[in-house]
Each structure stands twice: as structure tokens, then as C-alpha cells.
């Protein structure tokens, strides 16, 4: 699904049914989760009052996934989130979470780039598919939070741009051995 500047508008009727204004049909929470995984921004509004219900429905989607055993949020994190609603920490929690997801996203992106730079397997069939799946997974995990932070990450300027030559040679040797084993299979 193509990304657009405007979010996909979902209207909630009095019957609690959700209506996709783009395709003129009713949708489920799982459909909405699918739109988000595909990279779409979604806005859910109450038809009668015009209230924005997006946060409420996103939390419901997360709660349903967590209750099915698809645990992404550790119990300690959930407990701390509940506590943050009663403390002064609630003012810094959203920024902290956004920065944490951005750091996670950036770290994964750098790892994939480094693998591509030193890995002779990048030319193997399916590598790009795997990379695209990782990126889609990460988009789903971050839910667009990464777009909120635009400043430099801590210690970003201090990171070396290159891997020491000895390490690089060792990694290349190990990868060559793995490729040799794979070709014999």
C-alpha cells in the first residue's frame, strides 16, 4: 500500500463498527493493524462526536496481541508504565520511549548495512527479501515512533565508521567458511 501524506481515515459508527473511508467498507482491528504494518498512518474518529479515538484503538490492538501470548512488552516495562502515570516521570516517558525505539531502529539498520558491506552472501537469492522483512518487522515494532526524534543519538559522533582490519579479515574468513559449507549442502 502506498504511503500518503494524509492518514487513512477510519470512522467509528454508533454501533462500534469501523468504516474505512478510503475503500468504503467495514474493517476490523486486525485490518487496521495490517494497514499500520504496511506503513500507513491511521486516524480513527467517532462519527457523531468527531473525537479522535486512535490512541484507544491502538492500545486495544496491542492488548489483544499481548493477551494472545505475542509478548513484546516485558511485565516490568508494563508495570513501570503504569507507575509513570502517577509520577512526575510521565512527562519524560514518551520522549524516552521514542528515543529508545529510534536507537533500536538505528542499531538494526546499521547492523544490516554492516552485514551487507562485509558479507559475500548479499548476492545470494533471498537476501533482499530477508532485509525487507526485517525492515517491515521493525516498522511494525516501532509504530512510527522513530520519526519523532530528529536529534543525534547519544555517542553517535564517537562511533568509529570502520571495523579494525584484523576483525574484518577474521569476519571475512568466517563468512567464506560458512559460504563453503552452504555450497556443499
Short mmCIF file of N, CA and C in Angstrom, two decimals:
data_model
loop_
_atom_site.label_atom_id
_atom_site.label_comp_id
_atom_site.label_asym_id
_atom_site.label_seq_id
_atom_site.Cartn_x
_atom_site.Cartn_y
_atom_site.Cartn_z
N UNK A 1 0.84 -1.16 0.00
CA UNK A 1 0.00 0.00 0.00
C UNK A 1 0.89 1.24 0.00
N UNK A 2 0.63 2.18 -0.82
CA UNK A 2 1.47 3.37 -0.94
C UNK A 2 1.28 4.28 0.26
N UNK A 3 2.39 4.89 0.66
CA UNK A 3 2.31 5.86 1.74
C UNK A 3 1.75 7.16 1.19
N UNK A 4 0.88 7.77 1.96
CA UNK A 4 0.33 9.05 1.57
C UNK A 4 0.56 10.04 2.70
N UNK A 5 0.44 11.34 2.36
CA UNK A 5 0.64 12.36 3.37
C UNK A 5 -0.50 12.36 4.39
N UNK A 6 -1.69 12.08 3.93
CA UNK A 6 -2.85 12.06 4.80
C UNK A 6 -3.02 10.67 5.42
N UNK A 7 -3.36 10.62 6.72
CA UNK A 7 -3.62 9.30 7.32
C UNK A 7 -4.91 8.70 6.78
N UNK A 8 -4.96 7.40 6.82
CA UNK A 8 -6.17 6.67 6.43
C UNK A 8 -7.24 6.97 7.49
N UNK A 9 -8.37 7.50 7.07
CA UNK A 9 -9.43 7.88 8.00
C UNK A 9 -10.39 6.71 8.19
N UNK A 10 -10.52 6.31 9.46
CA UNK A 10 -11.45 5.25 9.86
C UNK A 10 -12.50 5.91 10.76
N UNK A 11 -13.77 5.71 10.42
CA UNK A 11 -14.84 6.29 11.23
C UNK A 11 -15.51 5.20 12.04
N UNK A 12 -15.73 5.51 13.34
CA UNK A 12 -16.44 4.57 14.19
C UNK A 12 -17.89 5.01 14.30
N UNK A 13 -18.77 4.10 13.92
CA UNK A 13 -20.20 4.38 13.99
C UNK A 13 -20.72 4.09 15.39
N UNK A 14 -21.95 4.52 15.66
CA UNK A 14 -22.57 4.31 16.97
C UNK A 14 -22.63 2.82 17.31
N UNK A 15 -22.72 1.97 16.29
CA UNK A 15 -22.76 0.52 16.51
C UNK A 15 -21.38 -0.05 16.84
N UNK A 16 -20.37 0.82 16.90
CA UNK A 16 -18.98 0.49 17.18
C UNK A 16 -18.27 -0.16 15.99
N UNK A 17 -18.95 -0.23 14.86
CA UNK A 17 -18.31 -0.75 13.65
C UNK A 17 -17.37 0.30 13.10
N UNK A 18 -16.27 -0.16 12.52
CA UNK A 18 -15.24 0.72 11.99
C UNK A 18 -15.34 0.75 10.47
N UNK A 19 -15.37 1.95 9.90
CA UNK A 19 -15.60 2.14 8.47
C UNK A 19 -14.39 2.80 7.82
N UNK A 20 -13.81 2.13 6.83
CA UNK A 20 -12.66 2.66 6.07
C UNK A 20 -13.21 3.61 5.01
N UNK A 21 -12.91 4.88 5.15
CA UNK A 21 -13.45 5.87 4.22
C UNK A 21 -12.77 5.81 2.86
N UNK A 22 -11.61 5.20 2.79
CA UNK A 22 -10.88 5.11 1.53
C UNK A 22 -11.46 4.04 0.60
N UNK A 23 -11.83 2.91 1.19
CA UNK A 23 -12.35 1.80 0.39
C UNK A 23 -13.86 1.60 0.56
N UNK A 24 -14.47 2.40 1.40
CA UNK A 24 -15.92 2.34 1.65
C UNK A 24 -16.37 0.95 2.10
N UNK A 25 -15.66 0.40 3.07
CA UNK A 25 -16.10 -0.87 3.64
C UNK A 25 -15.74 -0.91 5.13
N UNK A 26 -16.32 -1.88 5.82
CA UNK A 26 -16.07 -2.02 7.24
C UNK A 26 -14.77 -2.81 7.45
N UNK A 27 -14.06 -2.46 8.53
CA UNK A 27 -12.79 -3.11 8.83
C UNK A 27 -12.77 -3.57 10.28
N UNK A 28 -11.84 -4.46 10.55
CA UNK A 28 -11.65 -4.98 11.91
C UNK A 28 -10.38 -4.38 12.50
N UNK A 29 -10.16 -4.65 13.77
CA UNK A 29 -8.92 -4.21 14.40
C UNK A 29 -7.71 -4.84 13.71
N UNK A 30 -7.85 -6.09 13.30
CA UNK A 30 -6.74 -6.77 12.62
C UNK A 30 -6.44 -6.11 11.27
N UNK A 31 -7.48 -5.65 10.58
CA UNK A 31 -7.27 -4.91 9.33
C UNK A 31 -6.49 -3.63 9.59
N UNK A 32 -6.86 -2.93 10.65
CA UNK A 32 -6.17 -1.68 11.00
C UNK A 32 -4.72 -1.97 11.34
N UNK A 33 -4.47 -3.04 12.10
CA UNK A 33 -3.10 -3.42 12.42
C UNK A 33 -2.32 -3.71 11.13
N UNK A 34 -2.96 -4.34 10.16
CA UNK A 34 -2.32 -4.62 8.88
C UNK A 34 -1.96 -3.35 8.13
N UNK A 35 -2.85 -2.35 8.14
CA UNK A 35 -2.56 -1.08 7.49
C UNK A 35 -1.31 -0.44 8.10
N UNK A 36 -1.23 -0.50 9.42
CA UNK A 36 -0.11 0.11 10.14
C UNK A 36 1.18 -0.64 9.82
N UNK A 37 1.13 -1.98 9.78
CA UNK A 37 2.32 -2.77 9.45
C UNK A 37 2.81 -2.45 8.04
N UNK A 38 1.89 -2.09 7.16
CA UNK A 38 2.25 -1.75 5.78
C UNK A 38 2.82 -0.34 5.67
N UNK A 39 2.84 0.39 6.78
CA UNK A 39 3.43 1.72 6.78
C UNK A 39 2.43 2.85 6.72
N UNK A 40 1.15 2.55 6.75
CA UNK A 40 0.13 3.60 6.69
C UNK A 40 -0.07 4.24 8.06
N UNK A 41 -0.30 5.52 8.06
CA UNK A 41 -0.75 6.22 9.26
C UNK A 41 -2.27 6.08 9.28
N UNK A 42 -2.84 5.89 10.45
CA UNK A 42 -4.27 5.67 10.58
C UNK A 42 -4.83 6.66 11.60
N UNK A 43 -5.99 7.20 11.30
CA UNK A 43 -6.69 8.07 12.25
C UNK A 43 -8.11 7.53 12.40
N UNK A 44 -8.50 7.26 13.64
CA UNK A 44 -9.82 6.71 13.92
C UNK A 44 -10.62 7.77 14.69
N UNK A 45 -11.76 8.13 14.14
CA UNK A 45 -12.58 9.17 14.77
C UNK A 45 -14.00 8.67 14.98
N UNK A 46 -14.64 9.20 16.02
CA UNK A 46 -16.03 8.89 16.29
C UNK A 46 -16.87 9.72 15.32
N UNK A 47 -17.76 9.07 14.59
CA UNK A 47 -18.57 9.74 13.57
C UNK A 47 -19.43 10.85 14.16
N UNK A 48 -20.06 10.58 15.30
CA UNK A 48 -21.00 11.53 15.88
C UNK A 48 -20.30 12.72 16.55
N UNK A 49 -19.32 12.42 17.41
CA UNK A 49 -18.68 13.49 18.19
C UNK A 49 -17.45 14.08 17.51
N UNK A 50 -16.82 13.31 16.62
CA UNK A 50 -15.59 13.77 15.99
C UNK A 50 -14.36 13.55 16.84
N UNK A 51 -14.52 12.91 18.01
CA UNK A 51 -13.39 12.65 18.90
C UNK A 51 -12.38 11.72 18.23
N UNK A 52 -11.10 12.00 18.47
CA UNK A 52 -10.03 11.15 17.94
C UNK A 52 -9.89 9.95 18.87
N UNK A 53 -10.12 8.75 18.34
CA UNK A 53 -10.07 7.51 19.12
C UNK A 53 -8.86 6.66 18.77
N UNK A 54 -7.93 7.21 18.01
CA UNK A 54 -6.80 6.44 17.50
C UNK A 54 -6.01 5.78 18.63
N UNK A 55 -5.62 6.55 19.63
CA UNK A 55 -4.82 6.01 20.75
C UNK A 55 -5.55 4.85 21.41
N UNK A 56 -6.83 5.01 21.67
CA UNK A 56 -7.63 3.98 22.32
C UNK A 56 -7.60 2.67 21.51
N UNK A 57 -7.77 2.77 20.20
CA UNK A 57 -7.80 1.57 19.37
C UNK A 57 -6.41 0.95 19.21
N UNK A 58 -5.37 1.77 19.13
CA UNK A 58 -4.01 1.22 19.04
C UNK A 58 -3.66 0.46 20.32
N UNK A 59 -4.05 1.02 21.46
CA UNK A 59 -3.82 0.31 22.72
C UNK A 59 -4.60 -1.00 22.77
N UNK A 60 -5.80 -1.00 22.21
CA UNK A 60 -6.61 -2.23 22.17
C UNK A 60 -5.94 -3.28 21.29
N UNK A 61 -5.37 -2.86 20.16
CA UNK A 61 -4.66 -3.80 19.28
C UNK A 61 -3.48 -4.40 20.01
N UNK A 62 -2.71 -3.55 20.71
CA UNK A 62 -1.55 -4.04 21.47
C UNK A 62 -2.01 -5.01 22.56
N UNK A 63 -3.07 -4.66 23.29
CA UNK A 63 -3.57 -5.52 24.36
C UNK A 63 -4.01 -6.88 23.83
N UNK A 64 -4.65 -6.90 22.67
CA UNK A 64 -5.08 -8.18 22.09
C UNK A 64 -3.89 -9.04 21.71
N UNK A 65 -2.86 -8.45 21.12
CA UNK A 65 -1.67 -9.22 20.77
C UNK A 65 -0.98 -9.76 22.03
N UNK A 66 -0.87 -8.92 23.05
CA UNK A 66 -0.23 -9.34 24.29
C UNK A 66 -1.04 -10.46 24.96
N UNK A 67 -2.36 -10.38 24.92
CA UNK A 67 -3.18 -11.41 25.57
C UNK A 67 -3.14 -12.74 24.83
N UNK A 68 -2.78 -12.73 23.54
CA UNK A 68 -2.65 -13.96 22.77
C UNK A 68 -1.28 -14.60 22.93
N UNK A 69 -0.45 -14.04 23.80
CA UNK A 69 0.87 -14.61 24.02
C UNK A 69 1.94 -14.05 23.11
N UNK A 70 1.62 -13.05 22.32
CA UNK A 70 2.61 -12.40 21.46
C UNK A 70 3.26 -11.29 22.26
N UNK A 71 3.97 -11.67 23.30
CA UNK A 71 4.50 -10.70 24.25
C UNK A 71 5.72 -9.97 23.70
N UNK A 72 5.55 -8.67 23.55
CA UNK A 72 6.63 -7.79 23.13
C UNK A 72 7.06 -6.93 24.31
N UNK A 73 6.10 -6.59 25.14
CA UNK A 73 6.37 -5.72 26.28
C UNK A 73 6.55 -6.57 27.54
N UNK A 74 7.77 -6.56 28.10
CA UNK A 74 8.00 -7.32 29.32
C UNK A 74 7.13 -6.80 30.47
N UNK A 75 6.82 -7.67 31.39
CA UNK A 75 5.97 -7.32 32.53
C UNK A 75 6.55 -6.14 33.30
N UNK A 76 7.85 -6.10 33.47
CA UNK A 76 8.48 -4.99 34.20
C UNK A 76 8.25 -3.65 33.50
N UNK A 77 8.28 -3.65 32.18
CA UNK A 77 8.03 -2.42 31.42
C UNK A 77 6.58 -1.99 31.59
N UNK A 78 5.65 -2.94 31.50
CA UNK A 78 4.24 -2.61 31.69
C UNK A 78 3.99 -2.05 33.09
N UNK A 79 4.62 -2.66 34.08
CA UNK A 79 4.48 -2.19 35.46
C UNK A 79 5.01 -0.77 35.60
N UNK A 80 6.18 -0.52 35.03
CA UNK A 80 6.75 0.83 35.10
C UNK A 80 5.90 1.85 34.35
N UNK A 81 5.29 1.44 33.26
CA UNK A 81 4.40 2.35 32.54
C UNK A 81 3.21 2.74 33.40
N UNK A 82 2.63 1.76 34.10
CA UNK A 82 1.51 2.05 34.98
C UNK A 82 1.95 3.01 36.08
N UNK A 83 3.13 2.78 36.63
CA UNK A 83 3.64 3.67 37.68
C UNK A 83 3.89 5.08 37.16
N UNK A 84 4.30 5.20 35.91
CA UNK A 84 4.64 6.52 35.37
C UNK A 84 3.43 7.44 35.28
N UNK A 85 2.22 6.88 35.28
CA UNK A 85 1.03 7.71 35.24
C UNK A 85 0.78 8.43 36.56
N UNK A 86 1.43 7.97 37.63
CA UNK A 86 1.22 8.58 38.95
C UNK A 86 2.41 9.41 39.40
N UNK A 87 3.43 9.53 38.57
CA UNK A 87 4.64 10.23 39.00
C UNK A 87 4.98 11.36 38.04
N UNK A 88 5.99 12.09 38.40
CA UNK A 88 6.49 13.16 37.53
C UNK A 88 7.14 12.59 36.28
N UNK A 89 7.43 11.30 36.29
CA UNK A 89 8.10 10.66 35.15
C UNK A 89 7.25 10.68 33.89
N UNK A 90 5.95 10.87 34.04
CA UNK A 90 5.09 10.80 32.87
C UNK A 90 5.44 11.85 31.83
N UNK A 91 6.11 12.92 32.24
CA UNK A 91 6.48 13.95 31.27
C UNK A 91 7.67 13.53 30.42
N UNK A 92 8.52 12.64 30.93
CA UNK A 92 9.70 12.22 30.17
C UNK A 92 9.53 10.86 29.51
N UNK A 93 8.55 10.09 29.94
CA UNK A 93 8.37 8.73 29.41
C UNK A 93 8.14 8.71 27.90
N UNK A 94 7.24 9.53 27.36
CA UNK A 94 7.04 9.47 25.90
C UNK A 94 8.31 9.76 25.10
N UNK A 95 9.07 10.78 25.53
CA UNK A 95 10.32 11.10 24.83
C UNK A 95 11.33 9.97 24.97
N UNK A 96 11.40 9.41 26.18
CA UNK A 96 12.33 8.30 26.40
C UNK A 96 11.99 7.10 25.52
N UNK A 97 10.71 6.75 25.45
CA UNK A 97 10.29 5.61 24.62
C UNK A 97 10.58 5.88 23.16
N UNK A 98 10.29 7.08 22.69
CA UNK A 98 10.55 7.43 21.29
C UNK A 98 12.04 7.33 20.98
N UNK A 99 12.88 7.84 21.87
CA UNK A 99 14.33 7.78 21.65
C UNK A 99 14.83 6.33 21.70
N UNK A 100 14.27 5.54 22.61
CA UNK A 100 14.69 4.14 22.71
C UNK A 100 14.37 3.36 21.44
N UNK A 101 13.16 3.57 20.90
CA UNK A 101 12.79 2.89 19.66
C UNK A 101 13.65 3.38 18.50
N UNK A 102 13.98 4.66 18.49
CA UNK A 102 14.84 5.20 17.43
C UNK A 102 16.23 4.57 17.50
N UNK A 103 16.76 4.44 18.72
CA UNK A 103 18.08 3.81 18.89
C UNK A 103 18.03 2.35 18.44
N UNK A 104 16.97 1.64 18.78
CA UNK A 104 16.82 0.25 18.37
C UNK A 104 16.75 0.16 16.85
N UNK A 105 15.95 1.02 16.25
CA UNK A 105 15.81 1.05 14.79
C UNK A 105 17.14 1.37 14.12
N UNK A 106 17.84 2.36 14.64
CA UNK A 106 19.13 2.76 14.07
C UNK A 106 20.15 1.64 14.22
N UNK A 107 20.17 0.99 15.36
CA UNK A 107 21.10 -0.11 15.58
C UNK A 107 20.85 -1.26 14.62
N UNK A 108 19.59 -1.60 14.41
CA UNK A 108 19.28 -2.68 13.48
C UNK A 108 19.66 -2.29 12.06
N UNK A 109 19.39 -1.05 11.71
CA UNK A 109 19.72 -0.56 10.37
C UNK A 109 21.22 -0.61 10.13
N UNK A 110 22.00 -0.17 11.12
CA UNK A 110 23.47 -0.21 10.99
C UNK A 110 23.97 -1.65 10.88
N UNK A 111 23.36 -2.55 11.65
CA UNK A 111 23.77 -3.95 11.60
C UNK A 111 23.55 -4.52 10.20
N UNK A 112 22.38 -4.25 9.63
CA UNK A 112 22.08 -4.75 8.29
C UNK A 112 23.04 -4.15 7.27
N UNK A 113 23.32 -2.85 7.39
CA UNK A 113 24.26 -2.20 6.47
C UNK A 113 25.65 -2.81 6.59
N UNK A 114 26.10 -3.04 7.81
CA UNK A 114 27.43 -3.63 8.02
C UNK A 114 27.49 -5.05 7.46
N UNK A 115 26.40 -5.80 7.64
CA UNK A 115 26.37 -7.15 7.07
C UNK A 115 26.50 -7.09 5.56
N UNK A 116 25.80 -6.14 4.96
CA UNK A 116 25.82 -6.01 3.51
C UNK A 116 27.21 -5.62 3.02
N UNK A 117 27.93 -4.81 3.79
CA UNK A 117 29.24 -4.33 3.38
C UNK A 117 30.30 -5.43 3.43
N UNK A 118 30.20 -6.32 4.40
CA UNK A 118 31.26 -7.31 4.57
C UNK A 118 30.83 -8.73 4.22
N UNK A 119 29.58 -8.91 3.89
CA UNK A 119 29.04 -10.24 3.70
C UNK A 119 28.98 -10.60 2.21
N UNK A 120 29.72 -11.62 1.81
CA UNK A 120 29.65 -12.03 0.41
C UNK A 120 28.31 -12.69 0.07
N UNK A 121 27.49 -12.97 1.08
CA UNK A 121 26.21 -13.63 0.83
C UNK A 121 25.13 -12.66 0.38
N UNK A 122 25.43 -11.35 0.32
CA UNK A 122 24.40 -10.38 -0.07
C UNK A 122 23.90 -10.64 -1.48
N UNK A 123 24.68 -11.33 -2.29
CA UNK A 123 24.27 -11.62 -3.65
C UNK A 123 23.45 -12.90 -3.75
N UNK A 124 23.29 -13.57 -2.62
CA UNK A 124 22.51 -14.81 -2.63
C UNK A 124 21.03 -14.50 -2.80
N UNK A 125 20.30 -15.37 -3.50
CA UNK A 125 18.85 -15.16 -3.65
C UNK A 125 18.17 -15.14 -2.28
N UNK A 126 17.27 -14.21 -2.10
CA UNK A 126 16.51 -14.14 -0.87
C UNK A 126 17.06 -13.17 0.16
N UNK A 127 18.29 -12.68 -0.04
CA UNK A 127 18.87 -11.78 0.94
C UNK A 127 18.07 -10.48 1.03
N UNK A 128 17.70 -9.92 -0.10
CA UNK A 128 16.94 -8.67 -0.11
C UNK A 128 15.56 -8.88 0.51
N UNK A 129 14.97 -10.05 0.29
CA UNK A 129 13.66 -10.35 0.88
C UNK A 129 13.79 -10.38 2.40
N UNK A 130 14.85 -11.03 2.89
CA UNK A 130 15.09 -11.09 4.33
C UNK A 130 15.27 -9.67 4.89
N UNK A 131 16.03 -8.86 4.19
CA UNK A 131 16.28 -7.50 4.64
C UNK A 131 14.96 -6.70 4.67
N UNK A 132 14.14 -6.85 3.64
CA UNK A 132 12.85 -6.15 3.59
C UNK A 132 11.94 -6.61 4.73
N UNK A 133 11.97 -7.92 5.03
CA UNK A 133 11.15 -8.44 6.13
C UNK A 133 11.61 -7.86 7.46
N UNK A 134 12.93 -7.74 7.64
CA UNK A 134 13.44 -7.15 8.87
C UNK A 134 12.99 -5.70 9.00
N UNK A 135 13.06 -4.96 7.91
CA UNK A 135 12.64 -3.56 7.94
C UNK A 135 11.14 -3.45 8.24
N UNK A 136 10.33 -4.32 7.62
CA UNK A 136 8.89 -4.30 7.87
C UNK A 136 8.59 -4.65 9.32
N UNK A 137 9.30 -5.64 9.85
CA UNK A 137 9.13 -6.03 11.25
C UNK A 137 9.44 -4.86 12.16
N UNK A 138 10.54 -4.17 11.85
CA UNK A 138 10.93 -3.07 12.71
C UNK A 138 9.94 -1.92 12.62
N UNK A 139 9.40 -1.66 11.43
CA UNK A 139 8.37 -0.62 11.30
C UNK A 139 7.18 -0.98 12.16
N UNK A 140 6.81 -2.25 12.13
CA UNK A 140 5.67 -2.70 12.93
C UNK A 140 5.95 -2.54 14.42
N UNK A 141 7.17 -2.84 14.81
CA UNK A 141 7.53 -2.76 16.21
C UNK A 141 7.58 -1.33 16.71
N UNK A 142 8.09 -0.42 15.89
CA UNK A 142 8.25 0.95 16.35
C UNK A 142 7.00 1.77 16.16
N UNK A 143 6.11 1.35 15.28
CA UNK A 143 4.87 2.07 15.07
C UNK A 143 5.06 3.52 14.69
N UNK A 144 6.15 3.82 14.00
CA UNK A 144 6.40 5.18 13.55
C UNK A 144 7.01 6.07 14.61
N UNK A 145 7.31 5.53 15.79
CA UNK A 145 7.90 6.37 16.84
C UNK A 145 9.23 6.94 16.42
N UNK A 146 9.95 6.24 15.56
CA UNK A 146 11.26 6.69 15.14
C UNK A 146 11.22 8.02 14.42
N UNK A 147 10.11 8.40 13.85
CA UNK A 147 10.04 9.64 13.11
C UNK A 147 9.93 10.86 14.02
N UNK A 148 9.75 10.67 15.32
CA UNK A 148 9.56 11.80 16.21
C UNK A 148 10.87 12.39 16.69
N UNK A 149 11.95 11.65 16.68
CA UNK A 149 13.22 12.13 17.20
C UNK A 149 14.12 12.47 16.04
N UNK A 150 14.61 13.72 16.01
CA UNK A 150 15.45 14.12 14.90
C UNK A 150 16.86 14.48 15.34
N UNK A 151 17.12 14.50 16.62
CA UNK A 151 18.44 14.87 17.11
C UNK A 151 19.41 13.71 17.03
N UNK A 152 20.70 13.99 17.30
CA UNK A 152 21.69 12.92 17.27
C UNK A 152 21.49 11.97 18.44
N UNK A 153 21.82 10.73 18.23
CA UNK A 153 21.72 9.74 19.30
C UNK A 153 22.94 9.88 20.20
N UNK A 154 22.82 9.48 21.45
CA UNK A 154 23.96 9.57 22.36
C UNK A 154 25.17 8.84 21.80
N UNK A 155 26.32 9.45 21.89
CA UNK A 155 27.60 8.88 21.44
C UNK A 155 27.63 8.55 19.96
N UNK A 156 26.71 9.08 19.18
CA UNK A 156 26.67 8.76 17.76
C UNK A 156 27.92 9.30 17.06
N UNK A 157 28.37 10.48 17.50
CA UNK A 157 29.53 11.08 16.86
C UNK A 157 30.82 10.33 17.20
N UNK A 158 30.83 9.63 18.34
CA UNK A 158 32.04 8.96 18.80
C UNK A 158 32.25 7.59 18.18
N UNK A 159 31.24 7.05 17.47
CA UNK A 159 31.36 5.71 16.92
C UNK A 159 32.32 5.69 15.74
N UNK A 160 33.23 4.72 15.70
CA UNK A 160 34.10 4.64 14.54
C UNK A 160 33.30 4.18 13.32
N UNK A 161 33.68 4.69 12.16
CA UNK A 161 32.97 4.35 10.92
C UNK A 161 33.45 3.03 10.34
N UNK A 162 34.61 2.55 10.77
CA UNK A 162 35.16 1.35 10.18
C UNK A 162 35.46 0.31 11.24
N UNK A 163 35.53 -0.94 10.79
CA UNK A 163 35.89 -2.05 11.65
C UNK A 163 37.39 -2.25 11.52
N UNK A 164 38.11 -2.52 12.63
CA UNK A 164 39.55 -2.75 12.51
C UNK A 164 39.85 -3.84 11.48
N UNK A 165 40.97 -3.70 10.78
CA UNK A 165 41.33 -4.59 9.68
C UNK A 165 41.40 -6.05 10.12
N UNK A 166 41.98 -6.31 11.31
CA UNK A 166 42.09 -7.70 11.78
C UNK A 166 40.70 -8.32 11.97
N UNK A 167 39.80 -7.54 12.57
CA UNK A 167 38.44 -8.03 12.77
C UNK A 167 37.75 -8.30 11.45
N UNK A 168 37.92 -7.39 10.52
CA UNK A 168 37.31 -7.53 9.21
C UNK A 168 37.83 -8.77 8.49
N UNK A 169 39.14 -9.01 8.56
CA UNK A 169 39.72 -10.20 7.93
C UNK A 169 39.16 -11.47 8.56
N UNK A 170 39.04 -11.47 9.89
CA UNK A 170 38.51 -12.64 10.59
C UNK A 170 37.06 -12.89 10.20
N UNK A 171 36.27 -11.83 10.12
CA UNK A 171 34.86 -11.96 9.74
C UNK A 171 34.76 -12.49 8.32
N UNK A 172 35.58 -11.95 7.42
CA UNK A 172 35.56 -12.42 6.03
C UNK A 172 35.92 -13.90 5.94
N UNK A 173 36.91 -14.30 6.73
CA UNK A 173 37.33 -15.71 6.76
C UNK A 173 36.17 -16.60 7.22
N UNK A 174 35.50 -16.18 8.31
CA UNK A 174 34.39 -16.97 8.83
C UNK A 174 33.24 -17.04 7.82
N UNK A 175 32.97 -15.94 7.16
CA UNK A 175 31.90 -15.93 6.17
C UNK A 175 32.25 -16.81 4.97
N UNK A 176 33.51 -16.80 4.56
CA UNK A 176 33.94 -17.65 3.45
C UNK A 176 33.77 -19.12 3.83
N UNK A 177 34.10 -19.46 5.08
CA UNK A 177 33.92 -20.83 5.54
C UNK A 177 32.44 -21.22 5.54
N UNK A 178 31.59 -20.31 6.01
CA UNK A 178 30.15 -20.58 6.01
C UNK A 178 29.62 -20.75 4.60
N UNK A 179 30.09 -19.90 3.69
CA UNK A 179 29.63 -19.98 2.30
C UNK A 179 30.08 -21.30 1.68
N UNK A 180 31.28 -21.73 2.01
CA UNK A 180 31.80 -23.00 1.51
C UNK A 180 30.93 -24.16 2.02
N UNK A 181 30.58 -24.12 3.30
CA UNK A 181 29.73 -25.16 3.87
C UNK A 181 28.36 -25.16 3.21
N UNK A 182 27.80 -23.96 2.99
CA UNK A 182 26.49 -23.85 2.35
C UNK A 182 26.51 -24.40 0.93
N UNK A 183 27.56 -24.13 0.21
CA UNK A 183 27.62 -24.60 -1.19
C UNK A 183 27.75 -26.11 -1.27
N UNK A 184 28.27 -26.76 -0.23
CA UNK A 184 28.40 -28.21 -0.20
C UNK A 184 27.08 -28.90 0.15
N UNK A 185 26.11 -28.13 0.64
CA UNK A 185 24.82 -28.72 1.05
C UNK A 185 23.97 -29.03 -0.15
#
